[in-house]
Amino acid sequence: MKNHSSTLPSAALPLTGAWLGSLAAEVMPYALVCTAMVLTDFFSALMLRRRLKSRGKLTEAHLSSHRFGRIVTTLIKIYALLVLSYLIDSVIIGDIMSSGLTRLSAALVCFWQALSILENEATASDARWARIARKILVDKTERHLGIDLDELSDRPKR
């Protein structure tokens, strides 16, 4: 009689891989769009750092491993959100609203990243649209870079 206890683990690994591959294929279009938005936000943040460096408000404007690690961590969280959204869509919700939650999750991530890109572009910019946008959006200079906003302004301090 053949012992099947050693066959189970060797069969489980390929089946698990196939299942994860099918999940990845379903989520891939959403993940690609979200990845493009995150990378665009990253490059807009680099451009902000360069603008601040050119004004003499920052000593460095280059990529560090810590910043890159934050990007990777953000992407992993987004991918996990998309996979979980897809699983909830397919297992719990079913045919009621096909891929609605996955699309909504991807749309919210893209909206969040678009706001961040606008904040980056409006920060330390003298354009009229940027002055208007700063009244609505958060200025990232003080929060992320530790620079007092009054230092960037040409207006006298109150």
PDB file of C-alpha atoms in Angstrom:
ATOM      1  CA  MET A   1       0.000   0.000   0.000  1.00  0.00           C
ATOM      2  CA  LYS A   2       1.350   3.410  -0.999  1.00  0.00           C
ATOM      3  CA  ASN A   3       1.858   6.142   1.605  1.00  0.00           C
ATOM      4  CA  HIS A   4      -0.023   9.302   0.457  1.00  0.00           C
ATOM      5  CA  SER A   5       1.091  11.533   3.328  1.00  0.00           C
ATOM      6  CA  SER A   6       4.145  12.734   1.369  1.00  0.00           C
ATOM      7  CA  THR A   7       2.079  13.368  -1.785  1.00  0.00           C
ATOM      8  CA  LEU A   8      -0.251  15.901  -0.159  1.00  0.00           C
ATOM      9  CA  PRO A   9       2.354  18.632   0.549  1.00  0.00           C
ATOM     10  CA  SER A  10       3.924  18.248  -2.881  1.00  0.00           C
ATOM     11  CA  ALA A  11       0.518  18.638  -4.562  1.00  0.00           C
ATOM     12  CA  ALA A  12      -0.606  21.498  -2.311  1.00  0.00           C
ATOM     13  CA  LEU A  13       2.204  23.825  -3.341  1.00  0.00           C
ATOM     14  CA  PRO A  14       1.436  23.851  -7.099  1.00  0.00           C
ATOM     15  CA  LEU A  15      -2.287  24.153  -6.399  1.00  0.00           C
ATOM     16  CA  THR A  16      -1.687  27.098  -4.084  1.00  0.00           C
ATOM     17  CA  GLY A  17       0.543  28.697  -6.702  1.00  0.00           C
ATOM     18  CA  ALA A  18      -2.100  28.240  -9.390  1.00  0.00           C
ATOM     19  CA  TRP A  19      -4.770  29.738  -7.131  1.00  0.00           C
ATOM     20  CA  LEU A  20      -2.572  32.767  -6.313  1.00  0.00           C
ATOM     21  CA  GLY A  21      -1.750  33.133 -10.016  1.00  0.00           C
ATOM     22  CA  SER A  22      -5.431  33.248 -10.921  1.00  0.00           C
ATOM     23  CA  LEU A  23      -5.990  35.897  -8.232  1.00  0.00           C
ATOM     24  CA  ALA A  24      -3.102  37.931  -9.591  1.00  0.00           C
ATOM     25  CA  ALA A  25      -4.489  37.701 -13.135  1.00  0.00           C
ATOM     26  CA  GLU A  26      -7.869  39.044 -12.013  1.00  0.00           C
ATOM     27  CA  VAL A  27      -6.366  41.916 -10.019  1.00  0.00           C
ATOM     28  CA  MET A  28      -3.523  42.767 -12.437  1.00  0.00           C
ATOM     29  CA  PRO A  29      -5.243  45.556 -14.457  1.00  0.00           C
ATOM     30  CA  TYR A  30      -6.198  47.386 -11.263  1.00  0.00           C
ATOM     31  CA  ALA A  31      -2.769  46.819  -9.743  1.00  0.00           C
ATOM     32  CA  LEU A  32      -1.025  48.243 -12.823  1.00  0.00           C
ATOM     33  CA  VAL A  33      -3.075  51.444 -12.743  1.00  0.00           C
ATOM     34  CA  CYS A  34      -2.506  51.861  -8.995  1.00  0.00           C
ATOM     35  CA  THR A  35       1.225  51.193  -9.430  1.00  0.00           C
ATOM     36  CA  ALA A  36       1.417  53.852 -12.149  1.00  0.00           C
ATOM     37  CA  MET A  37      -0.292  56.347  -9.816  1.00  0.00           C
ATOM     38  CA  VAL A  38       2.054  55.537  -6.915  1.00  0.00           C
ATOM     39  CA  LEU A  39       5.127  55.907  -9.136  1.00  0.00           C
ATOM     40  CA  THR A  40       3.821  59.205 -10.530  1.00  0.00           C
ATOM     41  CA  ASP A  41       3.329  60.430  -6.962  1.00  0.00           C
ATOM     42  CA  PHE A  42       6.853  59.313  -6.126  1.00  0.00           C
ATOM     43  CA  PHE A  43       8.336  61.231  -9.058  1.00  0.00           C
ATOM     44  CA  SER A  44       6.285  64.329  -8.247  1.00  0.00           C
ATOM     45  CA  ALA A  45       7.671  64.148  -4.685  1.00  0.00           C
ATOM     46  CA  LEU A  46      11.208  63.962  -6.095  1.00  0.00           C
ATOM     47  CA  MET A  47      10.495  67.017  -8.228  1.00  0.00           C
ATOM     48  CA  LEU A  48       9.190  68.836  -5.131  1.00  0.00           C
ATOM     49  CA  ARG A  49      12.396  68.011  -3.263  1.00  0.00           C
ATOM     50  CA  ARG A  50      14.424  69.360  -6.212  1.00  0.00           C
ATOM     51  CA  ARG A  51      12.396  72.582  -6.243  1.00  0.00           C
ATOM     52  CA  LEU A  52      12.986  73.008  -2.519  1.00  0.00           C
ATOM     53  CA  LYS A  53      16.696  72.256  -2.924  1.00  0.00           C
ATOM     54  CA  SER A  54      17.010  74.847  -5.688  1.00  0.00           C
ATOM     55  CA  ARG A  55      15.501  77.418  -3.312  1.00  0.00           C
ATOM     56  CA  GLY A  56      18.071  76.482  -0.698  1.00  0.00           C
ATOM     57  CA  LYS A  57      15.494  75.064   1.703  1.00  0.00           C
ATOM     58  CA  LEU A  58      16.742  71.495   1.523  1.00  0.00           C
ATOM     59  CA  THR A  59      20.208  69.947   1.577  1.00  0.00           C
ATOM     60  CA  GLU A  60      19.465  66.771  -0.414  1.00  0.00           C
ATOM     61  CA  ALA A  61      17.145  65.875  -3.265  1.00  0.00           C
ATOM     62  CA  HIS A  62      17.931  62.276  -4.074  1.00  0.00           C
ATOM     63  CA  LEU A  63      16.390  58.863  -3.638  1.00  0.00           C
ATOM     64  CA  SER A  64      17.166  57.034  -0.410  1.00  0.00           C
ATOM     65  CA  SER A  65      16.585  53.403   0.470  1.00  0.00           C
ATOM     66  CA  HIS A  66      14.185  54.476   3.240  1.00  0.00           C
ATOM     67  CA  ARG A  67      11.986  56.391   0.778  1.00  0.00           C
ATOM     68  CA  PHE A  68      12.087  53.509  -1.691  1.00  0.00           C
ATOM     69  CA  GLY A  69      11.140  51.111   1.112  1.00  0.00           C
ATOM     70  CA  ARG A  70       8.090  53.249   1.877  1.00  0.00           C
ATOM     71  CA  ILE A  71       7.047  53.020  -1.784  1.00  0.00           C
ATOM     72  CA  VAL A  72       7.395  49.224  -1.759  1.00  0.00           C
ATOM     73  CA  THR A  73       5.431  48.981   1.501  1.00  0.00           C
ATOM     74  CA  THR A  74       2.677  51.181   0.062  1.00  0.00           C
ATOM     75  CA  LEU A  75       2.478  49.027  -3.065  1.00  0.00           C
ATOM     76  CA  ILE A  76       2.269  45.823  -1.006  1.00  0.00           C
ATOM     77  CA  LYS A  77      -0.592  47.304   1.028  1.00  0.00           C
ATOM     78  CA  ILE A  78      -2.405  48.355  -2.149  1.00  0.00           C
ATOM     79  CA  TYR A  79      -1.966  44.912  -3.717  1.00  0.00           C
ATOM     80  CA  ALA A  80      -3.287  43.267  -0.547  1.00  0.00           C
ATOM     81  CA  LEU A  81      -6.286  45.612  -0.587  1.00  0.00           C
ATOM     82  CA  LEU A  82      -7.018  44.760  -4.209  1.00  0.00           C
ATOM     83  CA  VAL A  83      -6.728  41.000  -3.646  1.00  0.00           C
ATOM     84  CA  LEU A  84      -8.953  41.162  -0.557  1.00  0.00           C
ATOM     85  CA  SER A  85     -11.459  43.311  -2.445  1.00  0.00           C
ATOM     86  CA  TYR A  86     -11.533  40.777  -5.258  1.00  0.00           C
ATOM     87  CA  LEU A  87     -11.996  37.899  -2.814  1.00  0.00           C
ATOM     88  CA  ILE A  88     -14.876  39.700  -1.099  1.00  0.00           C
ATOM     89  CA  ASP A  89     -16.355  40.429  -4.533  1.00  0.00           C
ATOM     90  CA  SER A  90     -16.136  36.853  -5.762  1.00  0.00           C
ATOM     91  CA  VAL A  91     -16.785  34.884  -2.562  1.00  0.00           C
ATOM     92  CA  ILE A  92     -19.152  37.000  -0.480  1.00  0.00           C
ATOM     93  CA  ILE A  93     -20.891  39.367  -2.874  1.00  0.00           C
ATOM     94  CA  GLY A  94     -20.885  37.043  -5.873  1.00  0.00           C
ATOM     95  CA  ASP A  95     -22.894  37.971  -8.968  1.00  0.00           C
ATOM     96  CA  ILE A  96     -24.754  40.819  -7.288  1.00  0.00           C
ATOM     97  CA  MET A  97     -22.121  43.391  -8.155  1.00  0.00           C
ATOM     98  CA  SER A  98     -19.309  41.831 -10.179  1.00  0.00           C
ATOM     99  CA  SER A  99     -15.915  43.462  -9.451  1.00  0.00           C
ATOM    100  CA  GLY A 100     -17.578  46.530  -7.979  1.00  0.00           C
ATOM    101  CA  LEU A 101     -15.579  46.495  -4.769  1.00  0.00           C
ATOM    102  CA  THR A 102     -12.310  45.872  -6.570  1.00  0.00           C
ATOM    103  CA  ARG A 103     -12.974  48.786  -8.921  1.00  0.00           C
ATOM    104  CA  LEU A 104     -14.010  51.009  -6.026  1.00  0.00           C
ATOM    105  CA  SER A 105     -10.837  50.121  -4.093  1.00  0.00           C
ATOM    106  CA  ALA A 106      -8.655  50.883  -7.111  1.00  0.00           C
ATOM    107  CA  ALA A 107     -10.528  54.134  -7.749  1.00  0.00           C
ATOM    108  CA  LEU A 108     -10.049  55.250  -4.138  1.00  0.00           C
ATOM    109  CA  VAL A 109      -6.330  54.467  -4.280  1.00  0.00           C
ATOM    110  CA  CYS A 110      -6.029  56.450  -7.527  1.00  0.00           C
ATOM    111  CA  PHE A 111      -7.956  59.378  -6.024  1.00  0.00           C
ATOM    112  CA  TRP A 112      -5.712  59.350  -2.933  1.00  0.00           C
ATOM    113  CA  GLN A 113      -2.600  59.325  -5.123  1.00  0.00           C
ATOM    114  CA  ALA A 114      -3.983  62.062  -7.405  1.00  0.00           C
ATOM    115  CA  LEU A 115      -4.528  64.314  -4.378  1.00  0.00           C
ATOM    116  CA  SER A 116      -0.980  63.616  -3.253  1.00  0.00           C
ATOM    117  CA  ILE A 117       0.355  64.493  -6.718  1.00  0.00           C
ATOM    118  CA  LEU A 118      -1.602  67.759  -6.701  1.00  0.00           C
ATOM    119  CA  GLU A 119      -0.257  68.553  -3.222  1.00  0.00           C
ATOM    120  CA  ASN A 120       3.295  67.908  -4.418  1.00  0.00           C
ATOM    121  CA  GLU A 121       2.867  70.085  -7.482  1.00  0.00           C
ATOM    122  CA  ALA A 122       1.196  72.928  -5.558  1.00  0.00           C
ATOM    123  CA  THR A 123       3.809  72.994  -2.798  1.00  0.00           C
ATOM    124  CA  ALA A 124       6.588  75.546  -3.332  1.00  0.00           C
ATOM    125  CA  SER A 125       5.098  76.714  -6.615  1.00  0.00           C
ATOM    126  CA  ASP A 126       4.378  80.339  -7.465  1.00  0.00           C
ATOM    127  CA  ALA A 127       1.745  79.566 -10.093  1.00  0.00           C
ATOM    128  CA  ARG A 128      -1.721  81.001  -9.576  1.00  0.00           C
ATOM    129  CA  TRP A 129      -3.393  77.583  -9.660  1.00  0.00           C
ATOM    130  CA  ALA A 130      -0.953  76.388  -6.971  1.00  0.00           C
ATOM    131  CA  ARG A 131      -1.856  79.272  -4.646  1.00  0.00           C
ATOM    132  CA  ILE A 132      -5.533  78.391  -5.050  1.00  0.00           C
ATOM    133  CA  ALA A 133      -4.859  74.684  -4.595  1.00  0.00           C
ATOM    134  CA  ARG A 134      -2.871  75.312  -1.397  1.00  0.00           C
ATOM    135  CA  LYS A 135      -5.970  76.864   0.144  1.00  0.00           C
ATOM    136  CA  ILE A 136      -7.799  73.568  -0.407  1.00  0.00           C
ATOM    137  CA  LEU A 137      -5.037  70.941  -0.249  1.00  0.00           C
ATOM    138  CA  VAL A 138      -2.466  70.236   2.437  1.00  0.00           C
ATOM    139  CA  ASP A 139       0.940  71.809   1.925  1.00  0.00           C
ATOM    140  CA  LYS A 140       3.472  69.007   2.416  1.00  0.00           C
ATOM    141  CA  THR A 141       6.484  71.186   3.081  1.00  0.00           C
ATOM    142  CA  GLU A 142       6.002  71.651   6.801  1.00  0.00           C
ATOM    143  CA  ARG A 143       4.583  68.205   7.488  1.00  0.00           C
ATOM    144  CA  HIS A 144       7.073  66.015   5.616  1.00  0.00           C
ATOM    145  CA  LEU A 145      10.192  68.102   5.280  1.00  0.00           C
ATOM    146  CA  GLY A 146      10.236  70.067   8.535  1.00  0.00           C
ATOM    147  CA  ILE A 147      10.398  73.435   6.781  1.00  0.00           C
ATOM    148  CA  ASP A 148       8.418  76.365   8.132  1.00  0.00           C
ATOM    149  CA  LEU A 149       5.961  77.533   5.467  1.00  0.00           C
ATOM    150  CA  ASP A 150       6.683  81.194   6.249  1.00  0.00           C
ATOM    151  CA  GLU A 151      10.278  80.653   5.099  1.00  0.00           C
ATOM    152  CA  LEU A 152       9.095  79.869   1.554  1.00  0.00           C
ATOM    153  CA  SER A 153       6.888  82.914   1.269  1.00  0.00           C
ATOM    154  CA  ASP A 154       8.108  86.306   0.057  1.00  0.00           C
ATOM    155  CA  ARG A 155       5.453  87.968   2.199  1.00  0.00           C
ATOM    156  CA  PRO A 156       6.519  89.480   5.526  1.00  0.00           C
ATOM    157  CA  LYS A 157       5.700  87.462   8.646  1.00  0.00           C
ATOM    158  CA  ARG A 158       2.751  88.608  10.684  1.00  0.00           C
TER     159      ARG A 158
END
